[in-house]
Short mmCIF file of C-alpha atoms and ligand atoms in Angstrom, two decimals:
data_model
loop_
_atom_site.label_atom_id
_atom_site.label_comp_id
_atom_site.label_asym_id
_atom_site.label_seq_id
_atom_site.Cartn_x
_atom_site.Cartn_y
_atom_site.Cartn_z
CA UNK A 7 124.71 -60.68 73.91
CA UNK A 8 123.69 -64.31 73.15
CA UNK A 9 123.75 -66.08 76.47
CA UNK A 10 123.17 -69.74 77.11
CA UNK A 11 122.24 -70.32 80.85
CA UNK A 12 122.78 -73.85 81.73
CA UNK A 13 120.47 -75.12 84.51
CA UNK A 14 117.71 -71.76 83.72
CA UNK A 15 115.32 -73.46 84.78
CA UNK A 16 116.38 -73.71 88.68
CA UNK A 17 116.15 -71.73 91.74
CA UNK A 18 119.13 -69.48 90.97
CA UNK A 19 119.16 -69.49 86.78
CA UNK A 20 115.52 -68.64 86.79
CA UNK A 21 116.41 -65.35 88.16
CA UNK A 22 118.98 -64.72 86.75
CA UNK A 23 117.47 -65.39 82.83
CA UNK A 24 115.47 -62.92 84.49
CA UNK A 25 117.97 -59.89 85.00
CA UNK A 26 119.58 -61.00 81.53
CA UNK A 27 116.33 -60.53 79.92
CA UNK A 28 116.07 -57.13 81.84
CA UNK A 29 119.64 -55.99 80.56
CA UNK A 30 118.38 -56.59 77.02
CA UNK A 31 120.37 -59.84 76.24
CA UNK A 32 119.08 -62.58 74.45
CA UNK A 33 118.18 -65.91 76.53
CA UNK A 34 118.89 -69.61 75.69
CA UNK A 35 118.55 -71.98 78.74
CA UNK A 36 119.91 -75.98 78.31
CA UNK A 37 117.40 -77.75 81.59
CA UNK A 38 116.56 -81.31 82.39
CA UNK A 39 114.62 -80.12 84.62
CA UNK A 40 116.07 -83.40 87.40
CA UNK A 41 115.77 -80.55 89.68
CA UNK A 42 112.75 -78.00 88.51
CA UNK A 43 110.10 -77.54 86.29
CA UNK A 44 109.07 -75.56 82.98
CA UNK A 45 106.73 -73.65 85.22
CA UNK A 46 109.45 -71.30 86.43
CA UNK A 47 110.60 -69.74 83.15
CA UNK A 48 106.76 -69.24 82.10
CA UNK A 49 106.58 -67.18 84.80
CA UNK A 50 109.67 -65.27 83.71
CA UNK A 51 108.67 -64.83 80.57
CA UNK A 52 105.65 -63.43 81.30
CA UNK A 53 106.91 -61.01 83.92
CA UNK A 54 109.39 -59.58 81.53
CA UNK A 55 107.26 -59.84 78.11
CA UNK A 56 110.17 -61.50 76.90
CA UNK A 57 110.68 -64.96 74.93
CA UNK A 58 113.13 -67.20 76.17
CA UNK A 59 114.77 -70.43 73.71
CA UNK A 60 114.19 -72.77 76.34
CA UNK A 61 115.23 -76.52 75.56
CA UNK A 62 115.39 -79.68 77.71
CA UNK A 63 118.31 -81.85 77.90
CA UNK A 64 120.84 -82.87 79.46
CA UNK A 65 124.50 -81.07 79.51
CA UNK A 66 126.12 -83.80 79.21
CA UNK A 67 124.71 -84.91 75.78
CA UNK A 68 127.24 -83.39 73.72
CA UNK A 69 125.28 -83.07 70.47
CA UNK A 70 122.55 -81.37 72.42
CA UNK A 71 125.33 -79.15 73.98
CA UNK A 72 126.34 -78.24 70.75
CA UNK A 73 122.98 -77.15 68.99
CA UNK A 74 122.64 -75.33 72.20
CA UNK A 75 125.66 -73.54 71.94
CA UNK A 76 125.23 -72.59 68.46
CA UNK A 77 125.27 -68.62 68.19
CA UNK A 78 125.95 -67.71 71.98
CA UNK A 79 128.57 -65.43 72.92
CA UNK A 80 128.19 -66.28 76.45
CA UNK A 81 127.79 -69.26 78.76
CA UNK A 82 126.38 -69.06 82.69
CA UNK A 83 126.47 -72.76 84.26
CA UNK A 84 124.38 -73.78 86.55
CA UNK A 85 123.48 -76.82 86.15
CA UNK A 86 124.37 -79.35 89.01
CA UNK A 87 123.32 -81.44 91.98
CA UNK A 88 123.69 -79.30 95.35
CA UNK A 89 122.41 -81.61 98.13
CA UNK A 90 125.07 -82.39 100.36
CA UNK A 91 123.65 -85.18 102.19
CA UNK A 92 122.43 -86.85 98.68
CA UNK A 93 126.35 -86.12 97.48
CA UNK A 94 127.55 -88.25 100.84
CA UNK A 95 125.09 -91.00 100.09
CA UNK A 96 125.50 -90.90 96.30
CA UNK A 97 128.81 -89.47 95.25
CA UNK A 98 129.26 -91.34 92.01
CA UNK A 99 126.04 -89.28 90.47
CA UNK A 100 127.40 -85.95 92.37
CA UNK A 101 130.83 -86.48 90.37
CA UNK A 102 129.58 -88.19 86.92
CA UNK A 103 126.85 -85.24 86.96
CA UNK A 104 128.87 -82.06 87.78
CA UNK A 105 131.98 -83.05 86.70
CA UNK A 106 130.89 -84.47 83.37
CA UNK A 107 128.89 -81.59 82.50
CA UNK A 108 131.33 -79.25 83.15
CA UNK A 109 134.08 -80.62 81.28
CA UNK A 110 131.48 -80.69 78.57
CA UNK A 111 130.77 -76.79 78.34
CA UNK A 112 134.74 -76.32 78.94
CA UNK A 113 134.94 -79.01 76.13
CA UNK A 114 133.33 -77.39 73.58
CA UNK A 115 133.69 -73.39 74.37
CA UNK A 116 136.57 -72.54 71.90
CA UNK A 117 135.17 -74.90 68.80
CA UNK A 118 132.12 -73.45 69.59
CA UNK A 119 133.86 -70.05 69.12
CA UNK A 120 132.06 -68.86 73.41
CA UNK A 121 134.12 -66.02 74.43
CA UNK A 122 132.74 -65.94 78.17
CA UNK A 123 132.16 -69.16 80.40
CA UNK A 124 130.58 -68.06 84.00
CA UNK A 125 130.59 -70.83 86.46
CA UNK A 126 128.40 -71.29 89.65
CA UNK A 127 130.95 -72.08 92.31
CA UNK A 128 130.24 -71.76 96.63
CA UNK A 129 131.34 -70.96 99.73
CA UNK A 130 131.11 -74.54 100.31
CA UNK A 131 135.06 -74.43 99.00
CA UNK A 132 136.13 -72.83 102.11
CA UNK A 133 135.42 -75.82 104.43
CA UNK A 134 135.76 -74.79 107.97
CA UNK A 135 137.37 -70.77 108.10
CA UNK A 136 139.93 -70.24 110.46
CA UNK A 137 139.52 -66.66 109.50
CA UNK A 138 136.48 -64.71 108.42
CA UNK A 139 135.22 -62.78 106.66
CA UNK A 140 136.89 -65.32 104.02
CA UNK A 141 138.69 -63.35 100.98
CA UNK A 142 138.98 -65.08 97.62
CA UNK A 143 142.99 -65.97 98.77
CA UNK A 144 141.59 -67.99 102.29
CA UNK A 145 142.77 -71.41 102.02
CA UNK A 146 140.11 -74.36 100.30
CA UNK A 147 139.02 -77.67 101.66
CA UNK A 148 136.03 -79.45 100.94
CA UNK A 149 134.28 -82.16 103.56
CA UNK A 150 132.24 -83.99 101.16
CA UNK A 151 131.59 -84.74 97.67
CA UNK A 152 129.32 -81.90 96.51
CA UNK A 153 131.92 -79.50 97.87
CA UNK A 154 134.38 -81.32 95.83
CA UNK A 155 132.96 -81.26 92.72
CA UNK A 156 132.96 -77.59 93.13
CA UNK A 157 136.65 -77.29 94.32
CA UNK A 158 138.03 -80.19 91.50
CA UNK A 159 135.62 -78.20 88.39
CA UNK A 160 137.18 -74.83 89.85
CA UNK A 161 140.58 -76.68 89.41
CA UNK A 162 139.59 -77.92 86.06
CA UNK A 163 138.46 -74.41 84.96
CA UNK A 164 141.90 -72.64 85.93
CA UNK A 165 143.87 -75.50 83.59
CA UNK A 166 141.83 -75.04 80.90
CA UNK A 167 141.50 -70.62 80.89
CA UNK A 168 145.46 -71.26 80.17
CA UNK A 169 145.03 -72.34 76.86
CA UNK A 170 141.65 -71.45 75.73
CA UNK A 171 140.17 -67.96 73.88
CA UNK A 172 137.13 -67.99 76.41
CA UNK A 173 137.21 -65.64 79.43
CA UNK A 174 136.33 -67.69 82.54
CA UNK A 175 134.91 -66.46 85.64
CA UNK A 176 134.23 -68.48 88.52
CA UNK A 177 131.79 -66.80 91.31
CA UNK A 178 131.43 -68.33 94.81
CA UNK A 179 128.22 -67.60 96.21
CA UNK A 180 127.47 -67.24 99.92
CA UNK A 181 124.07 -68.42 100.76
CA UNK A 182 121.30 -67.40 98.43
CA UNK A 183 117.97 -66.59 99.30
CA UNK A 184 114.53 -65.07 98.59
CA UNK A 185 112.35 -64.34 95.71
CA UNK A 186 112.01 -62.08 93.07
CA UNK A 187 109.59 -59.07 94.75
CA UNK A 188 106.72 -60.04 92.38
CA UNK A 189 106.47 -63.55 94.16
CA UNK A 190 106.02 -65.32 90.70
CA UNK A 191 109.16 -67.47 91.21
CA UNK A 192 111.42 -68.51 93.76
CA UNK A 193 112.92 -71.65 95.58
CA UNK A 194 111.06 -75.05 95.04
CA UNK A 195 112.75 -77.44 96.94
CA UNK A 196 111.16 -80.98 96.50
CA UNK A 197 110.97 -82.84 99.68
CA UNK A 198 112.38 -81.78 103.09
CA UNK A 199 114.66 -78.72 102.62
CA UNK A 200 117.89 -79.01 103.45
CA UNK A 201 118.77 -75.31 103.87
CA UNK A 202 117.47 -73.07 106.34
CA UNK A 203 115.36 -69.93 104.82
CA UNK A 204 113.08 -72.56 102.73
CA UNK A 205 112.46 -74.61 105.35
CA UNK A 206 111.43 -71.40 107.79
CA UNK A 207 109.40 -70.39 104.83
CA UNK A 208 107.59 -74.09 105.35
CA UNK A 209 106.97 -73.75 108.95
CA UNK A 210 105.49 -70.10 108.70
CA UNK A 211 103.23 -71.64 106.07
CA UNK A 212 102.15 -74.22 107.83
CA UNK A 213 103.71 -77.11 105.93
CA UNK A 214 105.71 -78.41 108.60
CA UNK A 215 105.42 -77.66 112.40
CA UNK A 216 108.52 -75.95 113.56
CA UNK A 217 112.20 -75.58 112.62
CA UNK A 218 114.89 -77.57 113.93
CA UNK A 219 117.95 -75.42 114.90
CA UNK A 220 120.75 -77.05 114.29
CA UNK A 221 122.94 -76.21 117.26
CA UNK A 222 123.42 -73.29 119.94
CA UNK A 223 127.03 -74.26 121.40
CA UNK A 224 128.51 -72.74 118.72
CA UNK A 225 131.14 -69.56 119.48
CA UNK A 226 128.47 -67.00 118.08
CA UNK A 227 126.88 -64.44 119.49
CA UNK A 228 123.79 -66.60 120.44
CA UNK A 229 125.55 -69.75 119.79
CA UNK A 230 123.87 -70.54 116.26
CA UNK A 231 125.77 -71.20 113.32
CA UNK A 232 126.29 -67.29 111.69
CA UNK A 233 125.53 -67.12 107.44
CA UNK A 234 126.14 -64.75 104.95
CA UNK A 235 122.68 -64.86 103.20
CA UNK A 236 122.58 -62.44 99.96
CA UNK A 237 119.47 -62.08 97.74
CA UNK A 238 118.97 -63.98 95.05
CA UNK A 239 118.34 -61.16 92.92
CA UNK A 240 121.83 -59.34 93.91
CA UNK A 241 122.76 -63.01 93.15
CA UNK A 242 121.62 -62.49 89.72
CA UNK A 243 122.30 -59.32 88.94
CA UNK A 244 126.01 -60.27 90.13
CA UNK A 245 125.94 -62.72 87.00
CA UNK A 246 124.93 -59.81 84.61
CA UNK A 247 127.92 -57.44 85.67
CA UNK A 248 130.23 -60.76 85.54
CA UNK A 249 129.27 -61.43 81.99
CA UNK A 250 129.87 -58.04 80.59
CA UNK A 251 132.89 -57.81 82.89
CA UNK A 252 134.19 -61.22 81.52
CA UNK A 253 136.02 -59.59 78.34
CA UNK A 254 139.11 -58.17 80.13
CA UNK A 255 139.92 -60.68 82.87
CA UNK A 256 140.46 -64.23 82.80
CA UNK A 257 139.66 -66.91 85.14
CA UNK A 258 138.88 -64.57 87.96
CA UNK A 259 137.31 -65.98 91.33
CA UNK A 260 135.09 -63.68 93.00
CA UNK A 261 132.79 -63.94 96.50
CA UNK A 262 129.19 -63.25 96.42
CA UNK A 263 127.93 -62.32 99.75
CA UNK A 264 126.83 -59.20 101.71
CA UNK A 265 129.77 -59.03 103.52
CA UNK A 266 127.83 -59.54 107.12
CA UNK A 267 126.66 -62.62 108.70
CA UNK A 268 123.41 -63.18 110.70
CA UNK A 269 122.60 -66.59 113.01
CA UNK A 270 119.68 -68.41 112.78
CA UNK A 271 117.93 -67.43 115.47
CA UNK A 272 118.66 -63.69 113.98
CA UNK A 273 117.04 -64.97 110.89
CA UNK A 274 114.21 -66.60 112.29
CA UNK A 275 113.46 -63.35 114.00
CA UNK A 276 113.69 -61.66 111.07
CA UNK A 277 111.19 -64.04 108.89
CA UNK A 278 108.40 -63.80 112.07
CA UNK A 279 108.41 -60.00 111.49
CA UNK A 280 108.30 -60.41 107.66
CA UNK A 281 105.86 -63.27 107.88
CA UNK A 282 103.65 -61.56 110.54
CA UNK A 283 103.83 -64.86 112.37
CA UNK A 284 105.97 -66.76 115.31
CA UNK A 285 108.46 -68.95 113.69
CA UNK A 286 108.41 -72.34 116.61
CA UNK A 287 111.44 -73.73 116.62
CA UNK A 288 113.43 -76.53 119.11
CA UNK A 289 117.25 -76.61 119.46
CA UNK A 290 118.42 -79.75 118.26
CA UNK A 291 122.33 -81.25 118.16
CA UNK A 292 124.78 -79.93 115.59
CA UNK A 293 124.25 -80.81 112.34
CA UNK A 294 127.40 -83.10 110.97
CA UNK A 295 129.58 -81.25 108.72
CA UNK A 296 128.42 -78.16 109.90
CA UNK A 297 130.74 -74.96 110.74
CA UNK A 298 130.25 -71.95 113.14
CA UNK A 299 130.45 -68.90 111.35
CA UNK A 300 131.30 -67.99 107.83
CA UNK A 301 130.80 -64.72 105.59
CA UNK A 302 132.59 -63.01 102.78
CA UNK A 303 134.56 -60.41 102.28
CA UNK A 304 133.08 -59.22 98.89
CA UNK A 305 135.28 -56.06 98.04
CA UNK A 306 136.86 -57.65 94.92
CA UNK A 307 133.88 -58.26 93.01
CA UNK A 308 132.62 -54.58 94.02
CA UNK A 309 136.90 -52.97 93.21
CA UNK A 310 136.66 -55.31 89.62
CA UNK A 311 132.44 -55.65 88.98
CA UNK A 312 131.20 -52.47 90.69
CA UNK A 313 128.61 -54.71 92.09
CA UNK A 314 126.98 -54.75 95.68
CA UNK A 315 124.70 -56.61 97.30
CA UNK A 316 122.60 -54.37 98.48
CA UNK A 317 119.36 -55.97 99.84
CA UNK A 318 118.74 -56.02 103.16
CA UNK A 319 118.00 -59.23 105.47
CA UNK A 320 114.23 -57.84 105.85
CA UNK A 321 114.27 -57.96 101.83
CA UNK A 322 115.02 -60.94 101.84
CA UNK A 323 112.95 -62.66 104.29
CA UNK A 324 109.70 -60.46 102.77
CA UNK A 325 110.51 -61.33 99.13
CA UNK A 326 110.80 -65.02 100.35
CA UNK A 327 107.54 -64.66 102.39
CA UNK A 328 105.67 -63.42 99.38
CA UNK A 329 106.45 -66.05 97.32
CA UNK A 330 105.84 -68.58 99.84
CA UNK A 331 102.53 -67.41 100.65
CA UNK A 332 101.23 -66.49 97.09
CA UNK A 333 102.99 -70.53 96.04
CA UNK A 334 102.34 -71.99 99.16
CA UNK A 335 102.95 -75.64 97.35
CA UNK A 336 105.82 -73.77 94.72
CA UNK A 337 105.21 -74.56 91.25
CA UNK A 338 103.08 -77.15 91.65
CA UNK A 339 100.19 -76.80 89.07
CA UNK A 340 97.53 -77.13 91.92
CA UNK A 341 98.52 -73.58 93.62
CA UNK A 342 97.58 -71.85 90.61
P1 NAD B 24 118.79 -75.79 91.32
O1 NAD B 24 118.81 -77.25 91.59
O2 NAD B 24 117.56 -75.04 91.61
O3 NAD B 24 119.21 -75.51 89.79
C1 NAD B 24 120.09 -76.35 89.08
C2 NAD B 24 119.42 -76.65 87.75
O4 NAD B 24 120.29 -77.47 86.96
C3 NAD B 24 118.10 -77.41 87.89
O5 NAD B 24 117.11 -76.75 87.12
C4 NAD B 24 118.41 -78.81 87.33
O6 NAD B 24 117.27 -79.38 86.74
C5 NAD B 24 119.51 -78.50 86.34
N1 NAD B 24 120.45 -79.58 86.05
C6 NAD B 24 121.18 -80.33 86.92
N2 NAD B 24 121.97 -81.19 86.26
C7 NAD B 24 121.74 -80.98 84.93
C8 NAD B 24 122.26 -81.56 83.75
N3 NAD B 24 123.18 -82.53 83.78
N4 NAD B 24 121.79 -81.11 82.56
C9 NAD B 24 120.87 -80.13 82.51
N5 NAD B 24 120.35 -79.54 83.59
C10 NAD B 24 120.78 -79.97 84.79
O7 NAD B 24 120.04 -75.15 92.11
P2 NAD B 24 120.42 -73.63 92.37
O8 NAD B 24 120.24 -73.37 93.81
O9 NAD B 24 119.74 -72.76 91.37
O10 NAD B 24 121.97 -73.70 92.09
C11 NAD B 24 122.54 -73.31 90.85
C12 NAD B 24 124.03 -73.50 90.91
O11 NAD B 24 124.56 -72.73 91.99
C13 NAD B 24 124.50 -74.92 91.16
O12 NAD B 24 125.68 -75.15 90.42
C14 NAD B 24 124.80 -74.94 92.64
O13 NAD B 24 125.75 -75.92 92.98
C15 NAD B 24 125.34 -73.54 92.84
N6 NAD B 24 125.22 -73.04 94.22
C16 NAD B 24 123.99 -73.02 94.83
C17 NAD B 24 123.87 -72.55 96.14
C18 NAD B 24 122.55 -72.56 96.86
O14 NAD B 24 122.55 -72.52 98.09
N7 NAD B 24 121.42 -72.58 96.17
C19 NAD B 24 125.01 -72.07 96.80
C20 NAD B 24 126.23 -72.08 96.14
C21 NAD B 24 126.32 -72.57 94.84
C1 WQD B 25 122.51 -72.40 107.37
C2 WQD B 25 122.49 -72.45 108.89
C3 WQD B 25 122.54 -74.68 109.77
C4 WQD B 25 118.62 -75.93 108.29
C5 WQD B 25 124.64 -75.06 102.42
C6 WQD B 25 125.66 -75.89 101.69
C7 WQD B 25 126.53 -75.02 100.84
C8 WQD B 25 125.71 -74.08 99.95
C9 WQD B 25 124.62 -73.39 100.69
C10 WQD B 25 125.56 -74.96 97.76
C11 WQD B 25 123.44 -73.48 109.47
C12 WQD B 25 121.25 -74.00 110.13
C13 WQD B 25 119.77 -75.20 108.56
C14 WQD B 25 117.74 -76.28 109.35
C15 WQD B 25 119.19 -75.13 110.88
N1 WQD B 25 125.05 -74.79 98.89
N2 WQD B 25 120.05 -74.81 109.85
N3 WQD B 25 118.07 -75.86 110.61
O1 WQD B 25 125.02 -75.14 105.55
O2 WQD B 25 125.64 -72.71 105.21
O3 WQD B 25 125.31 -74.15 103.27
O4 WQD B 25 123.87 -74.32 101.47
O5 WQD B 25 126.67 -74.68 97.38
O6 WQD B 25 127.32 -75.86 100.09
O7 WQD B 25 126.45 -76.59 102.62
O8 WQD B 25 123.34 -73.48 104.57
O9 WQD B 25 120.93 -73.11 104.83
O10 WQD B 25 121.85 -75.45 105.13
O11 WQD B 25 122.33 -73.71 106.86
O12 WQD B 25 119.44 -74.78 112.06
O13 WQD B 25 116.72 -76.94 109.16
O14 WQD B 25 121.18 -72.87 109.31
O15 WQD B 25 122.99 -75.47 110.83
O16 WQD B 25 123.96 -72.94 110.67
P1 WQD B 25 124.89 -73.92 104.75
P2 WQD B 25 122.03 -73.98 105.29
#
């Protein structure tokens, strides 16, 4: 198929144009690159040998949606802002960004003749879990702005799949990390990252000088908040069986996780051992907003996608390691 990844250019897409281009589809990727750089599908082209139509702009310009869309069976959507501290501080560009460009794609998928519209949803829509693991029928909430762009475009996307041709999908991922194994590309968070693997990735590289834990009152078993991290390539490859999936189903929600959660200090522990280094850390207060433990249930998308995750925590902490160490400074021209 034709497939026009929006976003390609970022931390997740980049991979996944990667397993597209692997499955022997045909890559178009729509970046504006407000949150990565060209460097990252380079890389991907040369590790698969494969050319990718790679243009910048922004989703929301519809004319440049358009050309875009031109010829592509398929649409994955990534783009969007994801900090959610930024989102608190600046929720007008959180909602005019991820709103706008959503209702774009959704716009302009049936003149446009798109039979399948993926869309990158999160975890973040379960707020606080009385329950876990958390099925795709576990109640939503949102606690700030990011997370609502997320629940309102998931809303948005339901209304429209009524009365459209295109197959939507909607995928709610758990908490992605790692690299692919070759350490080419990977997550290149500018400034201070706000999730935990990159920033333990910073410390064992020396960037910064230990972690902050965010918390270890929490009802866990070593009172850290508990994660369900999933490799970014099961991530990816997740996208692939969605895609071909796509044709008889619409608007179908699936989770993305492992299925098992892990705390931070677990993590940490398991980075050191990757990394071949202590991780130093201090145990700081809760961070706001946070919640204790979440993780998915993922049967559905393994019943309906016959996909697993099926990379292990070590995978991903030495896939995340190698890239870290080979780009200590990420895509930054200088590491090369
Ligand atoms: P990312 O920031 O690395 O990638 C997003 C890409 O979209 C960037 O390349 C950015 O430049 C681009 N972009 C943003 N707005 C755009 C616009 N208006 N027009 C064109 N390009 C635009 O983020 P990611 O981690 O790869 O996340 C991808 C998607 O997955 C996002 O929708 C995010 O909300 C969602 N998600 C991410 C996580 C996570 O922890 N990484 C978890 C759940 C969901
Ligand atoms: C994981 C655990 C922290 C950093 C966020 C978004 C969510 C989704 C994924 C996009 C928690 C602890 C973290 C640090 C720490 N993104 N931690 N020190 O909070 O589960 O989810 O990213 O959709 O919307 O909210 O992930 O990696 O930030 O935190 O102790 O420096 O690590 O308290 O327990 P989170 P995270």
């Amino acid at each position: 198929m034709d497939i026009l990844v929006t976003g390609g250019a970022g931390y997740i897409g980049s991979h996944t144009v990667l397993a597209l281009l692997e499955s022997g589809h045909r890559v178009r990727v729509l970046d504006n690159y407000s949150n990565s750089s060209p460097e990252s599908l380079r890389r991907v082209q040369q590790l698969t040998g494969k050319s990718v139509d790679v243009r910048e702009g922004d989703v929301r310009d519809l004319q440049v949606l358009r050309d875009a869309m031109t010829g592509v069976q398929g649409i994955i959507h990534f783009a969007a802002l994801k900090a959610v501290g930024e989102s608190v501080e600046l929720p007008l560009q959180y909602y005019r960004n991820n709103l706008d460009s959503t209702l774009s794609v959704l716009e302009l998928l049936d003149p446009m003749g798109v039979d399948r519209f993926v869309f990158s949803s999160s975890a973040t829509v379960y707020g606080d879990p009385e329950v876990v693991p958390v099925t795709e029928e576990s109640p939503l909430s949102a606690t700030n702005p990011y997370g609502r762009t997320k629940l309102f475009s998931e809303e948005i996307i339901r209304d429209v799949s009524r009365n459209s041709r295109a197959k939507s999908t909607i995928l709610r991922y758990f908490n992605p990390v790692g690299a692919h194994q070759s350490g080419a590309i990977g997550e290149d968070p500018s400034g201070t990252p706000n999730n935990l693997m990159p920033y333990v990735a910073q410390v064992a590289i020396g960037r910064r000088p230990h972690l902050n834990v965010f918390g270890s009152d929490y009802p866990t078993v070593d009172g850290t908040g508990v994660r369900d991290y999933i490799h970014v390539m099961d991530l990816a490859e997740a996208h692939v069986a969605a895609l071909v999936a796509a044709q008889d189903e619409n608007c179908t929600v699936y989770n993305l996780g492992t299925g098992s959660g892990y705390s931070v200090l677990q993590l940490v522990e398991a980075y050191a051992r990757a990394a071949g280094r202590p991780i130093p850390y201090e145990i700081k207060g809760r961070r706001a907003g946070d919640v204790a433990a979440v993780w998915a249930d993922p049967t559905l998308a393994a019943d309906r996608l016959n996909w697993r995750a099926h990379r292990t925590i070590e995978n991903m902490c030495i896939d995340s390691w190698n890239w870290q160490s080979k780009n200590p400074n990420g895509f930054k021209v200088s590491d090369r």
